[in-house]
Coordinates of C-alpha atoms and ligand atoms in Angstrom, one line a residue:
X236 CA -87.8 -176.7 -118.2
X237 CA -89.1 -175.3 -121.5
X238 CA -88.0 -171.8 -120.4
X239 CA -84.5 -173.1 -119.6
X240 CA -84.3 -174.6 -123.1
X241 CA -85.4 -171.3 -124.6
X242 CA -83.0 -169.3 -122.6
X243 CA -80.2 -171.4 -124.0
X244 CA -81.5 -170.9 -127.5
X245 CA -81.8 -167.2 -126.9
X246 CA -78.2 -167.2 -125.6
X247 CA -77.1 -168.8 -128.8
X248 CA -79.2 -166.4 -130.9
X249 CA -77.7 -163.4 -129.2
X250 CA -74.1 -164.8 -129.4
X251 CA -74.7 -165.6 -133.1
X252 CA -76.0 -162.1 -133.7
X253 CA -73.0 -160.4 -132.0
X254 CA -70.6 -162.7 -133.9
X255 CA -72.1 -162.0 -137.3
X256 CA -73.2 -158.4 -136.8
X257 CA -70.3 -157.1 -139.0
X258 CA -71.5 -159.2 -141.9
X259 CA -75.0 -157.6 -142.0
X260 CA -76.0 -154.5 -144.0
X261 CA -76.2 -151.8 -141.4
X262 CA -79.4 -150.3 -142.8
X263 CA -82.2 -152.5 -144.0
X264 CA -83.7 -152.2 -147.5
X265 CA -87.3 -151.8 -146.4
X266 CA -90.0 -149.3 -147.2
X267 CA -92.3 -147.7 -144.6
X268 CA -95.1 -150.1 -143.6
X269 CA -93.3 -153.2 -145.0
X270 CA -92.7 -154.8 -141.5
X271 CA -96.1 -153.9 -140.1
X272 CA -97.9 -155.4 -143.2
X273 CA -96.5 -158.8 -142.3
X274 CA -97.9 -158.7 -138.8
X275 CA -101.4 -159.5 -137.7
X276 CA -103.5 -156.3 -137.4
X277 CA -105.4 -157.7 -134.5
X278 CA -103.8 -159.8 -131.8
X279 CA -104.7 -163.4 -132.6
X280 CA -106.8 -165.3 -129.9
X281 CA -104.6 -168.4 -130.0
X282 CA -101.3 -168.6 -128.1
X283 CA -98.4 -168.9 -130.4
X284 CA -95.6 -171.4 -129.7
X285 CA -92.2 -169.8 -129.1
X286 CA -90.9 -171.7 -132.1
X287 CA -93.2 -169.8 -134.3
X288 CA -92.3 -166.5 -132.7
X289 CA -88.6 -166.9 -133.1
X290 CA -89.3 -167.9 -136.7
X291 CA -91.1 -164.6 -137.1
X292 CA -88.4 -162.7 -135.3
X293 CA -85.8 -163.9 -137.9
X294 CA -88.1 -163.7 -140.9
X295 CA -90.2 -160.6 -140.3
X296 CA -88.6 -158.4 -137.7
X297 CA -84.9 -158.7 -138.2
X298 CA -85.0 -157.5 -141.8
X299 CA -86.2 -154.1 -140.5
X300 CA -83.5 -153.6 -137.9
X301 CA -80.8 -150.9 -138.2
X302 CA -77.7 -152.5 -136.7
X303 CA -76.5 -149.8 -134.4
X304 CA -74.0 -152.2 -132.8
X305 CA -72.2 -152.8 -136.2
X306 CA -68.7 -151.5 -135.7
X307 CA -68.9 -149.4 -138.8
X308 CA -72.1 -147.6 -137.6
X309 CA -70.7 -144.1 -137.0
X310 CA -73.9 -142.2 -136.6
X311 CA -74.8 -139.9 -133.7
X312 CA -72.4 -140.9 -130.9
X313 CA -72.1 -144.6 -132.0
X314 CA -73.6 -147.4 -130.0
X315 CA -73.1 -148.5 -126.4
X316 CA -73.9 -152.2 -126.8
X317 CA -71.5 -154.7 -125.2
X318 CA -71.5 -158.1 -123.6
X319 CA -71.7 -157.3 -119.9
X320 CA -74.5 -154.9 -120.5
X321 CA -76.4 -157.4 -122.4
X322 CA -76.1 -160.0 -119.6
X323 CA -77.3 -157.4 -117.0
X324 CA -80.3 -156.6 -119.2
X325 CA -81.4 -160.2 -119.1
X326 CA -81.1 -160.4 -115.3
X327 CA -82.9 -157.1 -114.8
X328 CA -85.7 -158.4 -117.0
X329 CA -85.9 -161.6 -114.9
X330 CA -86.1 -159.5 -111.7
X331 CA -88.5 -156.8 -113.1
X332 CA -88.5 -154.8 -109.8
X333 CA -89.5 -151.2 -109.6
X334 CA -87.0 -148.8 -108.0
X335 CA -89.6 -146.4 -106.9
X336 CA -88.9 -146.5 -103.2
X337 CA -86.1 -148.0 -101.1
X338 CA -88.5 -150.5 -99.6
X339 CA -89.8 -151.7 -103.0
X340 CA -86.3 -152.9 -103.8
X341 CA -83.5 -151.9 -101.5
X342 CA -80.8 -153.3 -103.9
X343 CA -82.1 -151.4 -106.9
X344 CA -82.2 -148.2 -104.9
X345 CA -78.8 -148.6 -103.2
X346 CA -77.1 -149.8 -106.3
X347 CA -78.5 -146.7 -108.1
X348 CA -77.0 -144.5 -105.4
X349 CA -73.6 -146.3 -105.6
X350 CA -73.4 -146.2 -109.4
X351 CA -74.3 -142.5 -109.3
X352 CA -71.5 -141.9 -106.8
X353 CA -69.1 -143.7 -109.1
X354 CA -70.1 -141.6 -112.1
X355 CA -70.0 -138.4 -110.0
X356 CA -66.5 -139.2 -108.7
X357 CA -65.1 -140.4 -112.1
X358 CA -66.3 -137.2 -113.8
X359 CA -65.0 -134.9 -111.1
X360 CA -68.3 -133.5 -109.7
X361 CA -68.4 -132.4 -106.1
X362 CA -69.5 -134.9 -103.4
X363 CA -72.3 -132.6 -102.3
X364 CA -74.1 -133.3 -105.6
X365 CA -77.1 -135.5 -105.3
X366 CA -77.9 -137.8 -108.3
X367 CA -80.9 -139.4 -109.8
X368 CA -81.2 -141.6 -112.8
X369 CA -83.7 -140.8 -115.6
X370 CA -84.2 -142.4 -118.9
X371 CA -82.8 -139.6 -121.0
X372 CA -81.1 -136.2 -120.9
X373 CA -84.3 -134.7 -122.4
X374 CA -86.2 -135.8 -119.4
X375 CA -83.4 -134.7 -117.0
X376 CA -83.5 -131.1 -118.3
X377 CA -87.3 -131.0 -117.8
X378 CA -86.7 -131.9 -114.1
X379 CA -83.8 -129.4 -113.7
X380 CA -85.8 -126.6 -115.2
X381 CA -88.9 -127.4 -113.1
X382 CA -86.7 -126.9 -110.0
X383 CA -85.2 -123.7 -111.5
X384 CA -88.6 -122.3 -112.2
X385 CA -89.9 -123.0 -108.7
X386 CA -86.9 -121.1 -107.3
X387 CA -87.2 -118.2 -109.8
X388 CA -91.0 -117.7 -109.3
X389 CA -90.7 -118.0 -105.5
X390 CA -87.9 -115.5 -105.4
X391 CA -89.9 -113.0 -107.5
X392 CA -92.7 -113.3 -104.9
X393 CA -94.9 -115.4 -107.3
X394 CA -95.5 -118.3 -104.9
X395 CA -95.3 -121.9 -106.0
X396 CA -95.9 -123.2 -109.5
X397 CA -96.1 -126.7 -108.1
X398 CA -99.1 -125.6 -106.0
X399 CA -100.8 -123.1 -108.2
X400 CA -99.7 -123.9 -111.7
X401 CA -98.3 -121.6 -114.3
X402 CA -100.3 -118.3 -114.1
X403 CA -100.4 -116.3 -117.3
X404 CA -100.9 -113.1 -115.2
X405 CA -97.9 -114.1 -113.0
X406 CA -94.4 -112.7 -113.0
X407 CA -92.6 -111.5 -116.2
X408 CA -91.9 -114.2 -118.8
X409 CA -89.1 -116.5 -117.7
X410 CA -86.2 -116.8 -120.2
X411 CA -83.6 -119.5 -120.7
X412 CA -80.4 -119.0 -122.5
X413 CA -78.2 -121.5 -124.5
X414 CA -75.8 -121.3 -127.4
X415 CA -77.0 -121.8 -131.0
X416 CA -75.3 -125.3 -130.7
X417 CA -77.2 -126.5 -127.6
X418 CA -79.5 -129.5 -128.0
X419 CA -83.1 -129.2 -128.9
X420 CA -84.2 -131.1 -125.7
X421 CA -84.1 -127.6 -124.1
X422 CA -86.8 -126.3 -126.4
X423 CA -88.8 -129.5 -125.7
X424 CA -88.4 -128.9 -121.9
X425 CA -89.7 -125.4 -122.3
X426 CA -92.7 -126.7 -124.2
X427 CA -93.5 -129.4 -121.6
X428 CA -93.1 -126.9 -118.7
X429 CA -95.5 -124.4 -120.3
X430 CA -92.8 -121.8 -120.5
X431 CA -92.8 -121.6 -124.3
X432 CA -90.1 -122.3 -126.8
X433 CA -90.2 -118.6 -127.7
X434 CA -88.6 -118.0 -124.4
X435 CA -85.4 -119.9 -125.3
X436 CA -82.8 -117.3 -126.2
X437 CA -80.2 -118.7 -128.6
X438 CA -76.9 -117.0 -128.0
X439 CA -74.2 -116.9 -130.7
X440 CA -71.2 -119.3 -130.5
X441 CA -67.6 -118.4 -131.3
X442 CA -65.5 -119.8 -134.1
X443 CA -64.9 -123.0 -132.2
X444 CA -68.7 -123.4 -131.6
X445 CA -68.5 -122.4 -127.9
X446 CA -71.1 -120.1 -126.3
X447 CA -69.9 -116.5 -126.5
X448 CA -70.1 -115.1 -122.9
X449 CA -70.2 -111.5 -124.1
X450 CA -73.2 -112.3 -126.2
X451 CA -74.8 -114.1 -123.2
X452 CA -74.3 -111.0 -121.0
X453 CA -75.8 -108.8 -123.7
X454 CA -78.8 -111.1 -124.1
X455 CA -79.5 -111.1 -120.4
X456 CA -79.1 -107.4 -120.0
X457 CA -81.4 -106.7 -123.0
X458 CA -84.1 -109.1 -121.6
X459 CA -84.0 -107.5 -118.2
X460 CA -84.4 -104.1 -119.8
X461 CA -87.4 -105.5 -121.7
X462 CA -89.1 -106.7 -118.5
X463 CA -88.2 -110.4 -119.0
X464 CA -86.9 -112.5 -116.1
X465 CA -83.8 -114.6 -116.8
X466 CA -84.4 -118.1 -115.2
X467 CA -81.6 -120.4 -116.4
X468 CA -78.7 -120.8 -118.6
X469 CA -77.9 -124.1 -120.3
X470 CA -74.1 -124.6 -120.9
X471 CA -73.0 -127.6 -122.9
X472 CA -70.0 -129.8 -122.4
X473 CA -69.8 -131.8 -125.7
X474 CA -72.4 -130.3 -128.1
X475 CA -74.3 -132.6 -130.4
X476 CA -72.8 -131.5 -133.7
X477 CA -69.2 -130.8 -132.9
X478 CA -68.7 -131.9 -129.3
X479 CA -67.5 -128.3 -128.5
X480 CA -67.3 -127.3 -124.8
X481 CA -68.8 -124.0 -123.5
X482 CA -66.7 -121.9 -121.1
X483 CA -68.7 -123.1 -118.1
X484 CA -66.7 -121.2 -115.4
X485 CA -67.3 -117.8 -117.1
X486 CA -70.9 -118.7 -117.7
X487 CA -71.3 -119.7 -114.0
X488 CA -70.0 -116.2 -113.0
X489 CA -72.7 -114.5 -115.1
X490 CA -75.4 -116.8 -113.6
X491 CA -74.2 -115.9 -110.1
X492 CA -74.4 -112.2 -110.8
X493 CA -78.0 -112.5 -112.0
X494 CA -79.1 -115.3 -109.6
X495 CA -79.9 -117.5 -112.5
X496 CA -79.9 -121.3 -112.5
X497 CA -77.0 -123.0 -114.4
X498 CA -77.8 -126.3 -116.0
X499 CA -74.8 -128.0 -117.6
X500 CA -75.6 -130.5 -120.4
X501 CA -72.6 -132.8 -120.2
X502 CA -74.7 -135.6 -121.6
X503 CA -72.0 -136.5 -124.1
X504 CA -68.8 -134.8 -122.9
X505 CA -68.9 -135.6 -119.2
X506 CA -67.3 -139.0 -120.1
X507 CA -64.1 -137.3 -121.4
X508 CA -63.3 -136.3 -117.8
X509 CA -62.5 -140.0 -117.1
X510 CA -59.2 -139.4 -118.9
X511 CA -56.6 -137.9 -116.5
X512 CA -55.3 -135.6 -119.3
X513 CA -58.8 -134.3 -119.9
X514 CA -60.1 -133.4 -116.4
X515 CA -60.3 -129.8 -117.5
X516 CA -63.2 -130.5 -119.7
X517 CA -65.4 -130.2 -116.6
X518 CA -63.9 -126.9 -115.4
X519 CA -66.5 -124.8 -113.8
X520 CA -69.1 -127.6 -113.8
X521 CA -68.9 -127.8 -110.0
X522 CA -70.6 -124.4 -109.9
X523 CA -73.7 -125.7 -111.7
X524 CA -77.1 -126.0 -110.1
X525 CA -77.7 -129.1 -112.2
X526 CA -75.7 -131.3 -114.5
X527 CA -76.7 -134.1 -116.8
X528 CA -74.3 -136.9 -117.8
X529 CA -75.5 -139.7 -120.1
X530 CA -73.6 -143.0 -119.7
X531 CA -75.7 -144.3 -122.6
X532 CA -73.8 -141.9 -124.9
X533 CA -70.2 -142.6 -124.1
X534 CA -69.8 -144.8 -121.0
X535 CA -70.8 -148.1 -122.5
X536 CA -74.2 -148.3 -120.7
X537 CA -76.9 -149.1 -123.3
X538 CA -80.0 -147.1 -123.7
X539 CA -81.4 -145.8 -121.5
X540 CA -79.5 -144.3 -118.6
X541 CA -79.1 -140.6 -117.9
X542 CA -77.8 -139.2 -114.6
X543 CA -78.8 -135.8 -113.2
X544 CA -76.8 -134.2 -110.4
X545 CA -77.7 -131.2 -108.3
X546 CA -76.5 -129.6 -105.1
X547 CA -80.1 -128.7 -104.5
X548 CA -81.6 -132.0 -103.5
X549 CA -84.4 -130.4 -101.6
X550 CA -85.3 -128.1 -104.4
X551 CA -85.9 -131.1 -106.7
X552 CA -87.7 -133.0 -104.0
X553 CA -90.0 -130.0 -103.2
X554 CA -91.2 -130.0 -106.8
X555 CA -91.7 -133.7 -107.3
X556 CA -92.3 -135.4 -104.0
X557 CA -95.9 -136.7 -103.7
X558 CA -96.7 -139.8 -101.7
X559 CA -100.3 -141.1 -102.2
X560 CA -101.8 -143.1 -99.4
X561 CA -101.4 -146.5 -100.9
X562 CA -97.6 -145.9 -101.1
X563 CA -97.2 -144.6 -97.6
X564 CA -96.3 -148.0 -96.2
X565 CA -93.5 -148.3 -98.7
X566 CA -92.1 -144.8 -98.6
X567 CA -89.1 -144.7 -96.3
X568 CA -87.4 -141.4 -97.0
X569 CA -87.7 -139.6 -93.7
X570 CA -84.0 -138.7 -93.5
X571 CA -81.2 -138.5 -96.0
X572 CA -80.1 -141.9 -94.8
X573 CA -82.1 -143.5 -97.6
X574 CA -83.7 -142.3 -100.7
X575 CA -87.0 -142.9 -102.5
X576 CA -86.2 -142.0 -106.0
X577 CA -89.9 -141.6 -106.9
X578 CA -89.7 -138.3 -104.9
X579 CA -87.3 -136.8 -107.5
X580 CA -89.2 -137.1 -110.7
X581 CA -92.3 -137.6 -112.7
X582 CA -92.0 -141.4 -112.9
X583 CA -93.3 -143.7 -110.3
X584 CA -92.4 -147.1 -111.7
X585 CA -88.7 -147.1 -112.4
X586 CA -86.7 -149.8 -114.1
X587 CA -83.6 -151.3 -112.4
X588 CA -81.3 -149.4 -114.7
X589 CA -78.4 -149.4 -112.2
X590 CA -77.7 -153.1 -112.7
X591 CA -76.4 -152.7 -116.3
X592 CA -74.2 -149.8 -115.3
X593 CA -72.8 -151.7 -112.4
X594 CA -72.1 -154.8 -114.6
X595 CA -70.4 -152.8 -117.3
X596 CA -68.3 -150.6 -114.9
X597 CA -67.2 -153.6 -112.9
X598 CA -66.6 -155.8 -115.9
X599 CA -64.4 -153.2 -117.6
X600 CA -63.0 -151.6 -114.5
X601 CA -62.4 -147.9 -114.2
X602 CA -59.2 -148.2 -116.2
X603 CA -61.0 -150.2 -118.9
X604 CA -63.7 -147.7 -119.3
X605 CA -61.1 -144.9 -119.6
X606 CA -59.0 -146.9 -122.0
X607 CA -62.0 -147.4 -124.3
X608 CA -62.8 -143.7 -124.2
X609 CA -59.2 -142.8 -124.9
X610 CA -59.1 -145.2 -127.9
X611 CA -62.2 -143.6 -129.3
X612 CA -60.5 -140.2 -129.1
X613 CA -57.5 -141.7 -130.8
X614 CA -59.7 -143.1 -133.6
X615 CA -61.4 -139.7 -134.1
X616 CA -58.0 -138.0 -134.4
X617 CA -56.9 -140.6 -136.9
X618 CA -60.0 -139.9 -139.0
X619 CA -59.2 -136.2 -138.7
X620 CA -55.7 -136.8 -139.9
X621 CA -57.0 -138.6 -143.0
X622 CA -59.3 -135.6 -143.7
X623 CA -56.4 -133.2 -143.3
X624 CA -54.3 -135.1 -145.8
X625 CA -56.9 -135.2 -148.5
X626 CA -57.2 -132.0 -150.6
X627 CA -60.8 -132.6 -151.4
X628 CA -61.8 -132.6 -147.7
X629 CA -61.4 -130.2 -144.8
X630 CA -62.2 -130.4 -141.1
X631 CA -65.2 -128.3 -140.2
X632 CA -64.6 -128.1 -136.4
X633 CA -61.8 -128.8 -133.9
X634 CA -61.6 -132.4 -132.7
X635 CA -61.4 -133.1 -129.0
X636 CA -63.8 -135.9 -128.4
X637 CA -64.8 -138.9 -130.6
X638 CA -66.7 -136.7 -133.1
X639 CA -65.4 -135.4 -136.4
X640 CA -67.2 -132.9 -138.6
X641 CA -65.7 -132.6 -142.1
X642 CA -66.7 -131.4 -145.5
X643 CA -65.9 -132.4 -149.0
X644 CA -65.3 -129.1 -150.8
X645 CA -63.2 -129.5 -153.9
X646 CA -61.7 -126.3 -155.4
X647 CA -64.1 -124.3 -157.5
X648 CA -67.4 -125.8 -156.2
X649 CA -70.1 -123.4 -155.0
X650 CA -71.3 -123.5 -151.4
X651 CA -74.7 -124.8 -152.4
X652 CA -73.1 -127.4 -154.7
X653 CA -70.9 -128.6 -151.8
X654 CA -73.9 -128.9 -149.6
X655 CA -75.6 -131.2 -152.1
X656 CA -72.4 -133.1 -152.6
X657 CA -71.9 -133.8 -148.9
X658 CA -75.6 -134.8 -148.4
X659 CA -75.4 -137.2 -151.3
X660 CA -72.1 -138.8 -150.0
X661 CA -73.8 -139.5 -146.7
X662 CA -76.8 -141.0 -148.4
X663 CA -74.7 -143.1 -150.7
X664 CA -72.4 -144.4 -147.9
X665 CA -75.5 -145.3 -145.7
X666 CA -77.3 -146.9 -148.6
X667 CA -74.2 -149.2 -149.2
X668 CA -74.9 -151.0 -145.9
X669 CA -71.3 -151.2 -144.8
X670 CA -70.9 -147.8 -143.3
X671 CA -73.1 -145.2 -141.6
X672 CA -72.6 -141.6 -140.8
X673 CA -74.8 -138.5 -140.4
X674 CA -74.7 -134.9 -141.6
X675 CA -75.2 -131.7 -139.7
X676 CA -75.2 -128.0 -140.5
X677 CA -72.5 -125.6 -139.3
X678 CA -72.8 -121.9 -140.0
X679 CA -75.4 -122.8 -142.5
X680 CA -73.3 -125.3 -144.5
X681 CA -73.8 -129.0 -144.7
X682 CA -71.0 -131.1 -143.2
X683 CA -70.5 -134.8 -142.7
X684 CA -70.1 -136.2 -139.2
X685 CA -68.8 -139.4 -137.6
X686 CA -69.2 -140.3 -134.0
X687 CA -67.3 -143.2 -132.5
X688 CA -68.6 -144.9 -129.3
X689 CA -68.8 -148.7 -130.0
X690 CA -66.3 -151.0 -128.2
X691 CA -66.1 -153.1 -131.4
X692 CA -65.0 -150.2 -133.7
X693 CA -61.4 -150.4 -134.7
X694 CA -59.2 -148.5 -137.1
X695 CA -59.9 -151.2 -139.8
X696 CA -63.6 -150.3 -139.7
X697 CA -62.9 -146.6 -139.9
X698 CA -60.5 -147.1 -142.8
X699 CA -63.2 -149.0 -144.6
X700 CA -65.8 -146.3 -144.1
X701 CA -63.3 -143.5 -145.0
X702 CA -62.4 -145.3 -148.3
X703 CA -66.2 -145.5 -149.1
X704 CA -66.6 -141.8 -148.4
X705 CA -63.7 -141.0 -150.7
X706 CA -64.9 -143.3 -153.4
X707 CA -68.4 -141.8 -153.3
X708 CA -67.0 -138.3 -153.4
X709 CA -64.6 -139.1 -156.3
X710 CA -67.5 -140.6 -158.3
X711 CA -69.6 -137.5 -157.8
X712 CA -66.8 -135.1 -158.5
X713 CA -66.0 -136.9 -161.8
X714 CA -69.6 -136.7 -162.9
X715 CA -70.3 -133.1 -162.1
X716 CA -67.1 -131.1 -161.5
X717 CA -68.0 -127.7 -160.0
Ligands
LIG863 N1 -77.8 -133.2 -125.0 C1 -76.9 -133.4 -126.0 C2 -75.6 -132.6 -126.0 C3 -77.2 -134.4 -126.9 O1 -76.4 -134.6 -128.0 C4 -78.4 -135.1 -126.8 C5 -78.7 -136.1 -127.8 O2 -78.0 -136.5 -128.7 C6 -79.2 -134.9 -125.8 C7 -78.9 -133.9 -124.8 C8 -80.5 -135.6 -125.6 O3 -80.2 -136.9 -125.1 P1 -81.3 -138.0 -124.8 O4 -81.5 -138.8 -126.0 O5 -80.7 -138.7 -123.6 O6 -82.5 -137.2 -124.4

C-alpha cells in the first residue's frame, strides 16, 4: 500500500517536472564536488524513509541536473525524452527481466525482434538484415568490427582471433578507414579490439564534409603497397558535427573490390529515411556488412537504444556465441526460429529496451514519428534562414537534417579572433541558463552548432535562443571590434 502511495507521488513529481521543465535554468550553477559533498561518504547503516530520500532528491540532487529535456536545450542532437517513453521505463523497471535468451523472457526477446523489424523497414534496410539492440553505437561498432576482423584474419589464412586471440606475429596490420568527420567511437573500438588507434586511417572529406572516395582509394592502395591489410571502411550517414552523408554506394563499390567490410554509421542520419522525400539518404546502405541506427538520437527512444543490422548473422554469432553449462537449459536458439540475443554480443544480462521503443512508436504512430522528424528539419532550416539573413553570421555547412553549424564572423575580424568570439558566445548562452548549444571545429575553425531532437522544442524556443546568440555576439563585437 505504501508503494502504491509512493508511485502516485512519483507520478506527480514526474508530471510536475515535465510541466515546469521550461522554467528551470538548463545548466546548474554548481562546482565540481558540490553535490557529492552533501552526500554521506559511507552508506549509513540505518534504512532511510522514502520521505527523507525524496527530500534529498529535491534539495541535493536536482540542483546538479542539466535539464536535457528543456525545449531550449539544443546541444548534441537534442533530447529524446517524452511521455510514452517515460511510462514504458517505469513498467520495464517493474518487470526487470533479462532479455539474454528467448526462454528468460519470450516477450522481451520477441518484442526486440519486432521493434528491430519496424526500424529496419522504416529506414529502408533490406529484409535479410538481422538486427540486435545494444546500448550505444560505440558498442555496436565494436561488435561489427570484431566480426569484420574474424573474417579478414580467416581469409588471410590467420585462423580465428576468437579462438587464439590477437597474435602480434600474425598477418599484416589490419587497417580501418573513415572520413575525418567520422565519430571517435571508431577509434575506441580499435583500442578495445587490440587493433590500435594508429590503424584508423582518416580520409579527407570534400567541401560538404563527405568522405572523398578518390582519397579513400588512394589510402587503400598506399596501405596495400606498404604491406598493410585493409579490414573495414566506416561510412557515415549523418556525421556528428554537420550531419553530412558519405557517398555510401561509391564507398561500397571500393569495399567490394578489395573484399573489405563496410560498416555504415547511420546512428543519427538513419532516422531521416522515415521521410518519404528523404529515402535517398540511405542510398547504398543496403550493400553494407553492418549498419548502426540509434533511435536514442532521433527516433524519440530515450537513452539507451542502438540497433545494429547485418546480413551476416552467423558471422556475428560465430564471434560471440558462448553458452556456459548453467545457461544451457535456458538457451533455445537451435534454429533461426527463435533468437537468444546473448549470442550476438558481449553482454549477458540485457535490459528490456524494446518496451520503450514499442511504446513510443505505437503511441506516436509511424506518421507521428515521421511528422516530428520533419518538423525538426523545418526548424533547423528556419534557424539556417535566420543565420543567412544576418550579416554578422554565416552558415558553416549545408543543412539537411536537424543540425545547423554557423559562425559569427563580422567583417574585419581575424580567424583566431572569430574562434574566440564563437567560443565565448556559446559559453555565455549556456551560462545564461535559458539556452544551450555546443561548438565544433570545421576545417580548423570554431563554429557554433545547434541540434534539434526534442518533441517539446518549437519555433518560439529557437527564436529565444537565437536572440540570445545575437545579443551575446553584439555585446562582444561592441566591446572589441576586430
Ligand atoms: N556515431 C555518430 C555519428 C555519433 O554522432 C555518435 C555520438 O554522438 C556516435 C556514433 C556514438 O553514439 P553512442 O553515444 O550511441 O555511442
